[in-house]
JSON list of C-alpha atoms in Angstrom, two decimals:
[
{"chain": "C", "resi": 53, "resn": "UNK", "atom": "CA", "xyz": [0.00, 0.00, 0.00]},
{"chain": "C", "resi": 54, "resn": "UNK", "atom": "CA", "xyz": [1.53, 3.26, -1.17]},
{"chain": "C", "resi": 55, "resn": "UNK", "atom": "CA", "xyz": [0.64, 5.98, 1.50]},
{"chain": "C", "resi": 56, "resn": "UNK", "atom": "CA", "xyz": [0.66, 9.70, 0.76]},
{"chain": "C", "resi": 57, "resn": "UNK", "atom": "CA", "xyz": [3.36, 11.54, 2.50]},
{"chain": "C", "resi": 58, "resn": "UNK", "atom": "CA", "xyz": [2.67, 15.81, 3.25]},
{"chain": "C", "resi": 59, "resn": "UNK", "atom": "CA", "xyz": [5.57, 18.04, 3.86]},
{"chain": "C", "resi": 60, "resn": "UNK", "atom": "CA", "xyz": [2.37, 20.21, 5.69]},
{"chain": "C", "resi": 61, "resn": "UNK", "atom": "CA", "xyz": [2.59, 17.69, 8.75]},
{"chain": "C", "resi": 62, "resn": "UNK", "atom": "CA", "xyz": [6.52, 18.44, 9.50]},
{"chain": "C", "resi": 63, "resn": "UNK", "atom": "CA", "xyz": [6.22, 22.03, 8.77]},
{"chain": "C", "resi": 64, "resn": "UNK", "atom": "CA", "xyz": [3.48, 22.34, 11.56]},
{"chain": "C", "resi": 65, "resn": "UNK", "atom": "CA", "xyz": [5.10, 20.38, 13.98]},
{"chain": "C", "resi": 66, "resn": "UNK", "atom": "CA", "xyz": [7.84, 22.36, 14.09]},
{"chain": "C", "resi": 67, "resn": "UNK", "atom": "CA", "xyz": [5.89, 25.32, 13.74]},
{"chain": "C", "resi": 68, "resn": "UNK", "atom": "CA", "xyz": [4.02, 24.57, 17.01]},
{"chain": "C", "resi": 69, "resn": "UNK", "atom": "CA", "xyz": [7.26, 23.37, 18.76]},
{"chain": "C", "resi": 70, "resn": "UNK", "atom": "CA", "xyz": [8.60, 27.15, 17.96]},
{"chain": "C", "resi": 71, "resn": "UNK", "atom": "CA", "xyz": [5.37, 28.61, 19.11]},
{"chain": "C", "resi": 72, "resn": "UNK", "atom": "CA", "xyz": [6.28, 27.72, 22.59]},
{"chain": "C", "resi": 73, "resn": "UNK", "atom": "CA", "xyz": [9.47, 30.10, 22.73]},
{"chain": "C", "resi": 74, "resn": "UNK", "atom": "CA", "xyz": [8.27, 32.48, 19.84]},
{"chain": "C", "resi": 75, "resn": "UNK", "atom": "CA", "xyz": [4.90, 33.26, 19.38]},
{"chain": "C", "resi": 76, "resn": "UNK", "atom": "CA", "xyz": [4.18, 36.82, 18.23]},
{"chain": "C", "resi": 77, "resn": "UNK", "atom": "CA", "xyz": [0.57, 37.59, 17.74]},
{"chain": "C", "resi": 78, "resn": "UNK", "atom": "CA", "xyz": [-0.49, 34.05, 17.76]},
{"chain": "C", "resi": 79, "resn": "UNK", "atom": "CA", "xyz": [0.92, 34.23, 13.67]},
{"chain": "C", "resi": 80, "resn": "UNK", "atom": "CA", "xyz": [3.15, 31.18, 14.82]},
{"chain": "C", "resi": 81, "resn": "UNK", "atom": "CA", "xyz": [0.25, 29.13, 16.40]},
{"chain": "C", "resi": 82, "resn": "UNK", "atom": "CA", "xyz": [-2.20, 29.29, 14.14]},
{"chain": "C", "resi": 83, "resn": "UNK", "atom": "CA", "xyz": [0.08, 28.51, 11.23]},
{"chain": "C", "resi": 84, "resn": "UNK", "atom": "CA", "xyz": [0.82, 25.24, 12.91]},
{"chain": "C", "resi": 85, "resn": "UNK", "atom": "CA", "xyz": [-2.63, 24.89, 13.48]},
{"chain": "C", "resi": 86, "resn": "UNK", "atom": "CA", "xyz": [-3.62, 25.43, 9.89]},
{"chain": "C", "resi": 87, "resn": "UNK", "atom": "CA", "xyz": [-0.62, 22.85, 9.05]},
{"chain": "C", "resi": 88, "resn": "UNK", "atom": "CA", "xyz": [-1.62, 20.46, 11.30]},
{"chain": "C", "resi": 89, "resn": "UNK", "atom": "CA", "xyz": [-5.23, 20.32, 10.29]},
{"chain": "C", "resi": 90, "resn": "UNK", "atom": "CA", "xyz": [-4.08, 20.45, 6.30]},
{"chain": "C", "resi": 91, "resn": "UNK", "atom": "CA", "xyz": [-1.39, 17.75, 6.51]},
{"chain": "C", "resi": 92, "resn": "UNK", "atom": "CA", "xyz": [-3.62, 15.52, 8.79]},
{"chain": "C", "resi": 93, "resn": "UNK", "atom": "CA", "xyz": [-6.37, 15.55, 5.96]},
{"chain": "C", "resi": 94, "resn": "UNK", "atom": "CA", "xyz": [-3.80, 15.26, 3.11]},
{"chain": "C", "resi": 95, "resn": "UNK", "atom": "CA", "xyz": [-1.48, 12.67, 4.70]},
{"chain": "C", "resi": 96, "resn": "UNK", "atom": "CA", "xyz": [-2.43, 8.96, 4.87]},
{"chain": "C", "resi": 97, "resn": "UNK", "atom": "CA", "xyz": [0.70, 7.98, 6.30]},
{"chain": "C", "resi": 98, "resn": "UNK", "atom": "CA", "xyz": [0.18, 7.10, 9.94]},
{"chain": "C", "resi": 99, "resn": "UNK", "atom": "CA", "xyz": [3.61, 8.68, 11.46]},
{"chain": "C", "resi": 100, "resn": "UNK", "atom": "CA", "xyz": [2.99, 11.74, 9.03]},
{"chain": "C", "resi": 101, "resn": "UNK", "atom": "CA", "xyz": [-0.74, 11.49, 10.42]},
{"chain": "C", "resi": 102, "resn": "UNK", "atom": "CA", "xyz": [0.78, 11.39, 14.10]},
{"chain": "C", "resi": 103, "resn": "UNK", "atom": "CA", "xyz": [2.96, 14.55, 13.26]},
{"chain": "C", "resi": 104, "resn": "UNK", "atom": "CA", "xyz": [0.28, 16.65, 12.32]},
{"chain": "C", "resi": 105, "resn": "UNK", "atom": "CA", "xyz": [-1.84, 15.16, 15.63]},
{"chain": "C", "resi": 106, "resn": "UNK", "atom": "CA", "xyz": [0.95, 16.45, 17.18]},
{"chain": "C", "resi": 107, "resn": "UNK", "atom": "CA", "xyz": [1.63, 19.97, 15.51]},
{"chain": "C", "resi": 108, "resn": "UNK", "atom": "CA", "xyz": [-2.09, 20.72, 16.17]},
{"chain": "C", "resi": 109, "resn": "UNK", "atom": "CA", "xyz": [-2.29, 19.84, 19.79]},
{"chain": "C", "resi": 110, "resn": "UNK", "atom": "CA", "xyz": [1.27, 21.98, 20.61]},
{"chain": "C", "resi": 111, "resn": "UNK", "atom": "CA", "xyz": [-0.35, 24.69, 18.68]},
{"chain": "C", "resi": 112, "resn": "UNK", "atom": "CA", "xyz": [-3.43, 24.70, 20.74]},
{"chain": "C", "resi": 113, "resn": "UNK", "atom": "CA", "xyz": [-1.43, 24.47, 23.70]},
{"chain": "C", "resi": 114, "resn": "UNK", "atom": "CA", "xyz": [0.69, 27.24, 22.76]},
{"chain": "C", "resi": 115, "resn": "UNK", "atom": "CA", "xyz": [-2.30, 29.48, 22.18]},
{"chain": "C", "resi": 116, "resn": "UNK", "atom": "CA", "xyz": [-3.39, 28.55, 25.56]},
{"chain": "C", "resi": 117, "resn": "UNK", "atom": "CA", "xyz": [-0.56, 29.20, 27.70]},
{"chain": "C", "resi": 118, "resn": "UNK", "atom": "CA", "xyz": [0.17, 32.76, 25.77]},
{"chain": "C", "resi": 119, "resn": "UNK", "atom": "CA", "xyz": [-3.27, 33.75, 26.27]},
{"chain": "C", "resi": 120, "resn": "UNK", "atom": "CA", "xyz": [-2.90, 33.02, 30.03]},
{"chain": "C", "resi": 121, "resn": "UNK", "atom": "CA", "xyz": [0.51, 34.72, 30.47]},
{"chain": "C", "resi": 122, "resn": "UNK", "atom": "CA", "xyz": [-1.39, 37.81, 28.36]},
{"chain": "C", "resi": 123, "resn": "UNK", "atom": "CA", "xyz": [-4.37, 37.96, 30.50]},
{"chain": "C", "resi": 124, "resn": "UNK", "atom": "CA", "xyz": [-2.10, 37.39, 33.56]},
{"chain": "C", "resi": 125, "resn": "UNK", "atom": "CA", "xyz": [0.08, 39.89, 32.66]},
{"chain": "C", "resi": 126, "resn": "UNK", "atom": "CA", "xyz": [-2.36, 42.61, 32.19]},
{"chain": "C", "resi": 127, "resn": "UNK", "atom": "CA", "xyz": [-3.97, 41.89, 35.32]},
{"chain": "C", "resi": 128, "resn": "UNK", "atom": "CA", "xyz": [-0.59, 42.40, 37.34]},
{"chain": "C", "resi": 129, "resn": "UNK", "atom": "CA", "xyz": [0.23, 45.55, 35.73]},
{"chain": "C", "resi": 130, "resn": "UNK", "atom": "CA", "xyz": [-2.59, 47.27, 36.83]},
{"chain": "C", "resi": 131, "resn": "UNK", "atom": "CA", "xyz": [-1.37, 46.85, 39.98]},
{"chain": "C", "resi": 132, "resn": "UNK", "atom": "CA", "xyz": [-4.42, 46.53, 43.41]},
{"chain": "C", "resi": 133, "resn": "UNK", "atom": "CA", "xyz": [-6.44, 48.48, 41.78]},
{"chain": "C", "resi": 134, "resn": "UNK", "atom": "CA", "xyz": [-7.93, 45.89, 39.67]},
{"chain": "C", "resi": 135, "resn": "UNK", "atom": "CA", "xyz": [-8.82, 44.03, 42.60]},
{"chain": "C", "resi": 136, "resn": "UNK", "atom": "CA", "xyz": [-9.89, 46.87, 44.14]},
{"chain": "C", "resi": 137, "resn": "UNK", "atom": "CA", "xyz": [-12.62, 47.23, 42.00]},
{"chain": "C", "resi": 138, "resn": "UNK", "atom": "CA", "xyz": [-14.41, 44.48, 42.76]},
{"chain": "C", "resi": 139, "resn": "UNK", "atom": "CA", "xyz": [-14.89, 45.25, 46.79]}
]
């Protein structure tokens, strides 16, 4: 059985390995998300197939854990008084 091979599913993975240290944006994580989800419905290959499993889960994951160190962030820079407001 000849399986089809997609250059998509490495180019995500890595893309959503360097979206841990580089992510401006989000660009970086939703290109490896787009990858992912491309190369996992063009690929028939099973360890190309587990790739792009792969580069969409560390893309999600990514997205998550900048969107918590954003909202984090902003919330500490305000200083008390964001907390403030609530009492």
């Amino acid at each position: 059985m000849e399986y089809r091979k997609s250059g998509l599913c490495i180019a995500g993975l890595v893309l959503g390995v360097i979206s841990f240290v580089f992510n401006p944006c989000y660009i970086i994580s939703l290109l490896a998300f787009i990858f992912g989800l491309v190369g996992l419905s063009k690929s028939t290959d099973p360890a190309y197939r587990g790739m792009a499993t792969a580069a969409w889960i560390c893309a999600i994951a990514s997205f998550l854990i900048q969107v918590l160190f954003d909202t984090l962030t902003t919330i500490f820079s305000m200083g008390m008084g964001f907390f403030t407001f609530f009492i």
